[in-house]
mmCIF file of C-alpha atoms in Angstrom:
data_model
loop_
_atom_site.group_PDB
_atom_site.id
_atom_site.type_symbol
_atom_site.label_atom_id
_atom_site.label_comp_id
_atom_site.label_asym_id
_atom_site.label_seq_id
_atom_site.Cartn_x
_atom_site.Cartn_y
_atom_site.Cartn_z
ATOM 1 C CA ALA A 1 -38.060 -14.610 36.163
ATOM 2 C CA ALA A 2 -40.688 -17.280 37.091
ATOM 3 C CA THR A 3 -40.687 -18.861 40.434
ATOM 4 C CA SER A 4 -43.494 -21.009 40.320
ATOM 5 C CA LEU A 5 -44.097 -23.335 37.405
ATOM 6 C CA VAL A 6 -46.793 -26.100 36.495
ATOM 7 C CA ILE A 7 -45.250 -29.032 34.385
ATOM 8 C CA LEU A 8 -47.897 -31.102 32.630
ATOM 9 C CA THR A 9 -46.929 -34.582 31.685
ATOM 10 C CA GLU A 10 -48.867 -37.791 30.742
ATOM 11 C CA GLY A 11 -47.907 -40.239 33.552
ATOM 12 C CA ASP A 12 -48.441 -43.180 31.538
ATOM 13 C CA TYR A 13 -45.423 -43.780 29.389
ATOM 14 C CA PRO A 14 -42.746 -45.866 31.256
ATOM 15 C CA PRO A 15 -40.093 -45.247 31.585
ATOM 16 C CA PHE A 16 -40.368 -41.585 30.695
ATOM 17 C CA ASN A 17 -43.158 -40.730 32.796
ATOM 18 C CA TYR A 18 -45.397 -43.099 34.930
ATOM 19 C CA ARG A 19 -46.835 -43.531 38.407
ATOM 20 C CA ASP A 20 -45.483 -46.170 40.674
ATOM 21 C CA GLU A 21 -47.335 -48.307 42.887
ATOM 22 C CA ALA A 22 -47.665 -45.754 45.487
ATOM 23 C CA GLY A 23 -49.099 -43.558 42.711
ATOM 24 C CA GLU A 24 -46.015 -41.112 42.697
ATOM 25 C CA LEU A 25 -44.827 -39.820 39.572
ATOM 26 C CA ARG A 26 -41.544 -41.292 38.257
ATOM 27 C CA GLY A 27 -39.551 -41.565 35.339
ATOM 28 C CA PHE A 28 -36.697 -39.973 32.912
ATOM 29 C CA ASP A 29 -38.921 -37.199 32.108
ATOM 30 C CA ILE A 30 -39.819 -36.222 35.759
ATOM 31 C CA GLU A 31 -36.243 -36.295 36.868
ATOM 32 C CA ILE A 32 -34.927 -34.103 33.962
ATOM 33 C CA ALA A 33 -37.749 -31.657 34.659
ATOM 34 C CA ALA A 34 -37.261 -31.751 38.523
ATOM 35 C CA ALA A 35 -33.542 -31.006 37.735
ATOM 36 C CA LEU A 36 -34.175 -28.329 35.326
ATOM 37 C CA CYS A 37 -36.536 -26.760 38.003
ATOM 38 C CA GLU A 38 -33.653 -26.736 40.561
ATOM 39 C CA ARG A 39 -31.443 -24.938 37.954
ATOM 40 C CA LEU A 40 -34.032 -22.532 37.221
ATOM 41 C CA ALA A 41 -34.719 -21.809 41.045
ATOM 42 C CA ALA A 42 -38.286 -22.479 40.234
ATOM 43 C CA ASP A 43 -40.895 -24.112 42.424
ATOM 44 C CA CYS A 44 -42.572 -26.698 40.088
ATOM 45 C CA ARG A 45 -45.679 -28.740 40.450
ATOM 46 C CA PHE A 46 -46.409 -31.514 38.149
ATOM 47 C CA GLU A 47 -49.854 -32.111 36.766
ATOM 48 C CA THR A 48 -51.056 -35.202 34.471
ATOM 49 C CA ARG A 49 -53.250 -34.950 31.740
ATOM 50 C CA ARG A 50 -54.342 -37.541 29.024
ATOM 51 C CA TRP A 51 -51.793 -37.358 25.904
ATOM 52 C CA ASN A 52 -54.296 -35.696 23.708
ATOM 53 C CA GLU A 53 -55.095 -33.062 26.355
ATOM 54 C CA LEU A 54 -51.658 -32.012 27.016
ATOM 55 C CA LEU A 55 -51.381 -29.314 24.483
ATOM 56 C CA PRO A 56 -54.974 -27.890 24.692
ATOM 57 C CA SER A 57 -54.264 -27.725 28.508
ATOM 58 C CA LEU A 58 -51.002 -25.885 27.968
ATOM 59 C CA LYS A 59 -52.681 -23.539 25.596
ATOM 60 C CA ARG A 60 -55.619 -22.887 27.893
ATOM 61 C CA GLY A 61 -52.914 -21.741 30.500
ATOM 62 C CA GLU A 62 -53.152 -24.593 32.879
ATOM 63 C CA GLY A 63 -49.534 -25.409 32.757
ATOM 64 C CA ASP A 64 -46.401 -23.741 31.856
ATOM 65 C CA ALA A 65 -44.627 -26.417 30.050
ATOM 66 C CA VAL A 66 -45.132 -29.800 28.900
ATOM 67 C CA VAL A 67 -42.355 -32.423 29.479
ATOM 68 C CA ALA A 68 -43.889 -35.812 28.313
ATOM 69 C CA SER A 69 -41.544 -37.072 25.177
ATOM 70 C CA MET A 70 -43.071 -35.059 22.734
ATOM 71 C CA LEU A 71 -41.202 -34.924 19.299
ATOM 72 C CA ILE A 72 -39.907 -31.748 17.865
ATOM 73 C CA PRO A 73 -41.524 -31.167 14.706
ATOM 74 C CA SER A 74 -39.528 -31.913 11.445
ATOM 75 C CA GLN A 75 -40.270 -32.677 8.016
ATOM 76 C CA GLY A 76 -41.642 -36.172 7.546
ATOM 77 C CA ARG A 77 -41.683 -36.800 11.270
ATOM 78 C CA ASP A 78 -45.166 -36.948 12.947
ATOM 79 C CA SER A 79 -45.510 -34.669 16.065
ATOM 80 C CA ALA A 80 -48.252 -33.702 18.191
ATOM 81 C CA ALA A 81 -47.493 -30.071 17.931
ATOM 82 C CA GLY A 82 -49.628 -27.612 16.222
ATOM 83 C CA GLU A 83 -49.834 -23.649 16.177
ATOM 84 C CA GLY A 84 -49.465 -21.613 19.219
ATOM 85 C CA VAL A 85 -46.447 -23.565 20.788
ATOM 86 C CA ILE A 86 -42.650 -23.412 20.857
ATOM 87 C CA PHE A 87 -40.267 -26.207 21.774
ATOM 88 C CA SER A 88 -37.005 -26.066 23.709
ATOM 89 C CA LYS A 89 -33.889 -27.825 22.308
ATOM 90 C CA GLY A 90 -34.069 -31.537 22.372
ATOM 91 C CA TYR A 91 -33.596 -32.845 25.947
ATOM 92 C CA TYR A 92 -33.079 -36.455 24.415
ATOM 93 C CA SER A 93 -32.298 -37.865 20.705
ATOM 94 C CA THR A 94 -34.097 -40.520 18.984
ATOM 95 C CA PRO A 95 -31.568 -42.106 16.743
ATOM 96 C CA GLY A 96 -31.888 -45.348 14.870
ATOM 97 C CA ARG A 97 -29.378 -48.318 16.174
ATOM 98 C CA PHE A 98 -28.717 -51.917 15.558
ATOM 99 C CA ALA A 99 -28.877 -54.589 18.149
ATOM 100 C CA ALA A 100 -27.772 -58.210 17.551
ATOM 101 C CA ARG A 101 -27.434 -61.403 19.656
ATOM 102 C CA ARG A 102 -24.620 -61.357 21.797
ATOM 103 C CA ASN A 103 -23.112 -64.648 20.301
ATOM 104 C CA ASN A 104 -23.660 -63.371 16.759
ATOM 105 C CA VAL A 105 -22.329 -59.814 16.715
ATOM 106 C CA PRO A 106 -21.183 -58.743 13.300
ATOM 107 C CA PRO A 107 -17.600 -57.529 13.045
ATOM 108 C CA ALA A 108 -19.032 -54.008 12.110
ATOM 109 C CA ALA A 109 -22.197 -52.197 11.250
ATOM 110 C CA THR A 110 -21.150 -51.079 7.774
ATOM 111 C CA PRO A 111 -23.091 -51.655 4.411
ATOM 112 C CA ALA A 112 -20.304 -53.982 3.385
ATOM 113 C CA ALA A 113 -20.089 -56.080 6.876
ATOM 114 C CA LEU A 114 -24.203 -56.323 6.731
ATOM 115 C CA ALA A 115 -24.378 -57.495 3.201
ATOM 116 C CA GLY A 116 -26.482 -60.535 3.048
ATOM 117 C CA ARG A 117 -27.615 -60.197 6.511
ATOM 118 C CA ARG A 118 -31.160 -60.626 7.560
ATOM 119 C CA ILE A 119 -32.101 -57.402 9.450
ATOM 120 C CA ALA A 120 -35.709 -56.972 11.234
ATOM 121 C CA VAL A 121 -37.454 -53.757 10.958
ATOM 122 C CA GLN A 122 -40.986 -52.339 11.505
ATOM 123 C CA ALA A 123 -42.928 -52.301 8.449
ATOM 124 C CA GLY A 124 -43.521 -48.690 7.069
ATOM 125 C CA SER A 125 -41.219 -47.128 9.838
ATOM 126 C CA ALA A 126 -38.456 -44.593 9.158
ATOM 127 C CA HIS A 127 -35.994 -47.027 10.333
ATOM 128 C CA GLU A 128 -37.301 -49.452 7.131
ATOM 129 C CA ALA A 129 -36.803 -46.570 4.931
ATOM 130 C CA PHE A 130 -33.334 -45.626 6.216
ATOM 131 C CA ALA A 131 -32.070 -49.248 6.177
ATOM 132 C CA GLN A 132 -33.202 -49.624 2.402
ATOM 133 C CA MET A 133 -31.370 -46.698 1.653
ATOM 134 C CA ARG A 134 -28.021 -47.059 3.804
ATOM 135 C CA PHE A 135 -27.968 -50.808 3.547
ATOM 136 C CA PRO A 136 -29.063 -51.877 -0.084
ATOM 137 C CA ALA A 137 -27.207 -55.299 0.191
ATOM 138 C CA ALA A 138 -28.806 -56.555 3.422
ATOM 139 C CA GLU A 139 -32.218 -58.416 3.651
ATOM 140 C CA LEU A 140 -34.743 -56.567 5.206
ATOM 141 C CA VAL A 141 -37.338 -58.419 6.929
ATOM 142 C CA ALA A 142 -40.260 -56.386 7.867
ATOM 143 C CA PHE A 143 -42.394 -56.816 10.917
ATOM 144 C CA PRO A 144 -45.847 -55.196 11.987
ATOM 145 C CA ASN A 145 -44.413 -53.803 15.059
ATOM 146 C CA SER A 146 -40.960 -53.541 16.945
ATOM 147 C CA ALA A 147 -41.831 -56.167 19.514
ATOM 148 C CA GLU A 148 -42.463 -58.839 16.756
ATOM 149 C CA ALA A 149 -38.914 -57.806 15.292
ATOM 150 C CA GLU A 150 -37.297 -58.100 18.720
ATOM 151 C CA LYS A 151 -38.750 -61.459 19.108
ATOM 152 C CA ALA A 152 -37.431 -62.523 15.970
ATOM 153 C CA LEU A 153 -33.967 -61.556 16.714
ATOM 154 C CA ALA A 154 -34.082 -63.421 20.297
ATOM 155 C CA GLY A 155 -35.186 -66.465 18.415
ATOM 156 C CA GLY A 156 -32.572 -66.404 15.757
ATOM 157 C CA GLU A 157 -34.775 -65.741 13.003
ATOM 158 C CA VAL A 158 -32.970 -62.535 11.957
ATOM 159 C CA ASP A 159 -29.164 -61.480 12.415
ATOM 160 C CA LEU A 160 -30.025 -57.921 13.657
ATOM 161 C CA VAL A 161 -32.850 -55.544 14.481
ATOM 162 C CA PHE A 162 -32.712 -51.866 13.388
ATOM 163 C CA ALA A 163 -35.009 -49.745 15.326
ATOM 164 C CA ASP A 164 -35.191 -46.693 17.821
ATOM 165 C CA ARG A 165 -32.046 -46.721 20.147
ATOM 166 C CA ASN A 166 -33.997 -45.827 23.164
ATOM 167 C CA ALA A 167 -36.398 -48.695 22.749
ATOM 168 C CA LEU A 168 -33.505 -51.031 22.121
ATOM 169 C CA LEU A 169 -31.990 -50.004 25.172
ATOM 170 C CA ARG A 170 -35.107 -50.624 27.339
ATOM 171 C CA TRP A 171 -35.522 -54.084 25.635
ATOM 172 C CA THR A 172 -31.898 -55.167 25.864
ATOM 173 C CA SER A 173 -31.722 -54.077 29.692
ATOM 174 C CA ALA A 174 -34.932 -56.364 30.464
ATOM 175 C CA LYS A 175 -35.003 -60.090 30.958
ATOM 176 C CA GLU A 176 -36.712 -60.661 27.510
ATOM 177 C CA GLY A 177 -33.688 -58.868 25.601
ATOM 178 C CA ALA A 178 -31.086 -60.198 27.788
ATOM 179 C CA CYS A 179 -30.043 -62.309 24.699
ATOM 180 C CA CYS A 180 -28.820 -59.299 22.753
ATOM 181 C CA ARG A 181 -27.090 -55.923 22.961
ATOM 182 C CA LEU A 182 -26.638 -52.828 20.982
ATOM 183 C CA VAL A 183 -23.980 -52.904 18.319
ATOM 184 C CA GLY A 184 -22.310 -49.965 16.038
ATOM 185 C CA SER A 185 -23.119 -46.481 16.637
ATOM 186 C CA ASP A 186 -26.271 -44.197 16.526
ATOM 187 C CA TYR A 187 -27.788 -43.130 13.164
ATOM 188 C CA ALA A 188 -29.038 -39.646 13.762
ATOM 189 C CA ASP A 189 -30.081 -38.327 10.446
ATOM 190 C CA PRO A 190 -32.860 -35.910 11.202
ATOM 191 C CA ALA A 191 -34.577 -36.325 7.937
ATOM 192 C CA TYR A 192 -35.413 -39.810 9.032
ATOM 193 C CA PHE A 193 -35.267 -39.687 12.786
ATOM 194 C CA GLY A 194 -36.051 -36.093 13.765
ATOM 195 C CA GLU A 195 -34.511 -33.676 16.151
ATOM 196 C CA GLY A 196 -35.391 -35.901 19.326
ATOM 197 C CA ALA A 197 -37.964 -34.887 22.074
ATOM 198 C CA GLY A 198 -38.295 -31.274 23.356
ATOM 199 C CA ILE A 199 -40.016 -29.346 26.107
ATOM 200 C CA VAL A 200 -43.251 -27.561 24.948
ATOM 201 C CA LEU A 201 -44.274 -24.106 25.833
ATOM 202 C CA ARG A 202 -46.844 -21.569 24.750
ATOM 203 C CA ALA A 203 -45.812 -19.357 21.917
ATOM 204 C CA GLY A 204 -44.537 -16.074 23.228
ATOM 205 C CA ASN A 205 -42.859 -17.678 26.241
ATOM 206 C CA GLU A 206 -39.327 -17.442 24.550
ATOM 207 C CA ALA A 207 -37.686 -16.026 27.511
ATOM 208 C CA LEU A 208 -38.502 -19.243 29.578
ATOM 209 C CA ARG A 209 -37.650 -21.413 26.778
ATOM 210 C CA ASP A 210 -34.244 -19.764 26.483
ATOM 211 C CA ARG A 211 -33.711 -20.269 30.182
ATOM 212 C CA ILE A 212 -34.583 -23.885 29.943
ATOM 213 C CA ASN A 213 -32.209 -24.333 27.112
ATOM 214 C CA ASP A 214 -29.513 -22.841 29.245
ATOM 215 C CA ALA A 215 -30.426 -25.065 32.337
ATOM 216 C CA LEU A 216 -30.328 -28.003 29.977
ATOM 217 C CA ALA A 217 -26.843 -27.212 28.896
ATOM 218 C CA SER A 218 -25.700 -26.934 32.365
ATOM 219 C CA LEU A 219 -27.055 -30.368 33.311
ATOM 220 C CA VAL A 220 -25.231 -32.016 30.352
ATOM 221 C CA SER A 221 -21.969 -30.121 31.172
ATOM 222 C CA ASP A 222 -21.613 -31.102 34.718
ATOM 223 C CA GLY A 223 -22.666 -34.774 34.390
ATOM 224 C CA THR A 224 -26.138 -34.410 36.020
ATOM 225 C CA TYR A 225 -27.742 -35.361 32.864
ATOM 226 C CA GLY A 226 -25.771 -38.498 32.286
ATOM 227 C CA ARG A 227 -26.256 -39.710 35.792
ATOM 228 C CA ILE A 228 -30.211 -39.297 35.378
ATOM 229 C CA SER A 229 -30.130 -41.149 31.928
ATOM 230 C CA THR A 230 -27.931 -43.912 32.912
ATOM 231 C CA ARG A 231 -30.206 -44.778 35.745
ATOM 232 C CA HIS A 232 -33.137 -45.251 33.477
ATOM 233 C CA PHE A 233 -31.430 -46.571 30.071
ATOM 234 C CA SER A 234 -27.875 -47.547 31.267
ATOM 235 C CA ALA A 235 -26.548 -45.209 28.522
ATOM 236 C CA ASN A 236 -26.656 -41.270 27.919
ATOM 237 C CA ILE A 237 -29.452 -40.729 25.464
ATOM 238 C CA PHE A 238 -28.685 -36.966 25.130
#
């Protein structure tokens, strides 16, 4: 069993992984990785790389795992992965979710209840495609990016936003999103929203991957994962 591991991350993707004012690595990815290392009884060292250098560095043997919010490959979902790597099970999910203004929450987030409602989506996104399929009687309003969609909701131009749950959790917990809150439940159809983010290892390192999966299950079952997640997102994003 490995007793020393080098964990590669980006360090430029708050709140998942970033450097604070003192230059220390912080974020959800970092805390989850540190907790996993503790469960593995491994001495872990973090190193940062630019996003496009993470996988090449891993393949060159400069690190043992990448913990940087990389999406698990799935059909129809972009991923940075290529040949020569394997993924752990998802350590956080990436479902779609609705947000609404606090003073204008619909009675339910069902196709019937949202018929005729104006729903902001990002143009060309999986969220737009899913909303078109699942809520055909709603009026979709496409924006060039999620920030513009959120701004439209805050300003009352639309009734709801349908977007990535984790992004909406961050937005609604910030000052600019205080007007709004998440409503309904998660939509986690993997054909649209993938399998979440996983830890990346070199192909052939299945033994370490299996130990990481077991350690992750332990963090979830004893509540450690939930406590870490709530600190960063005010909710459990597993």
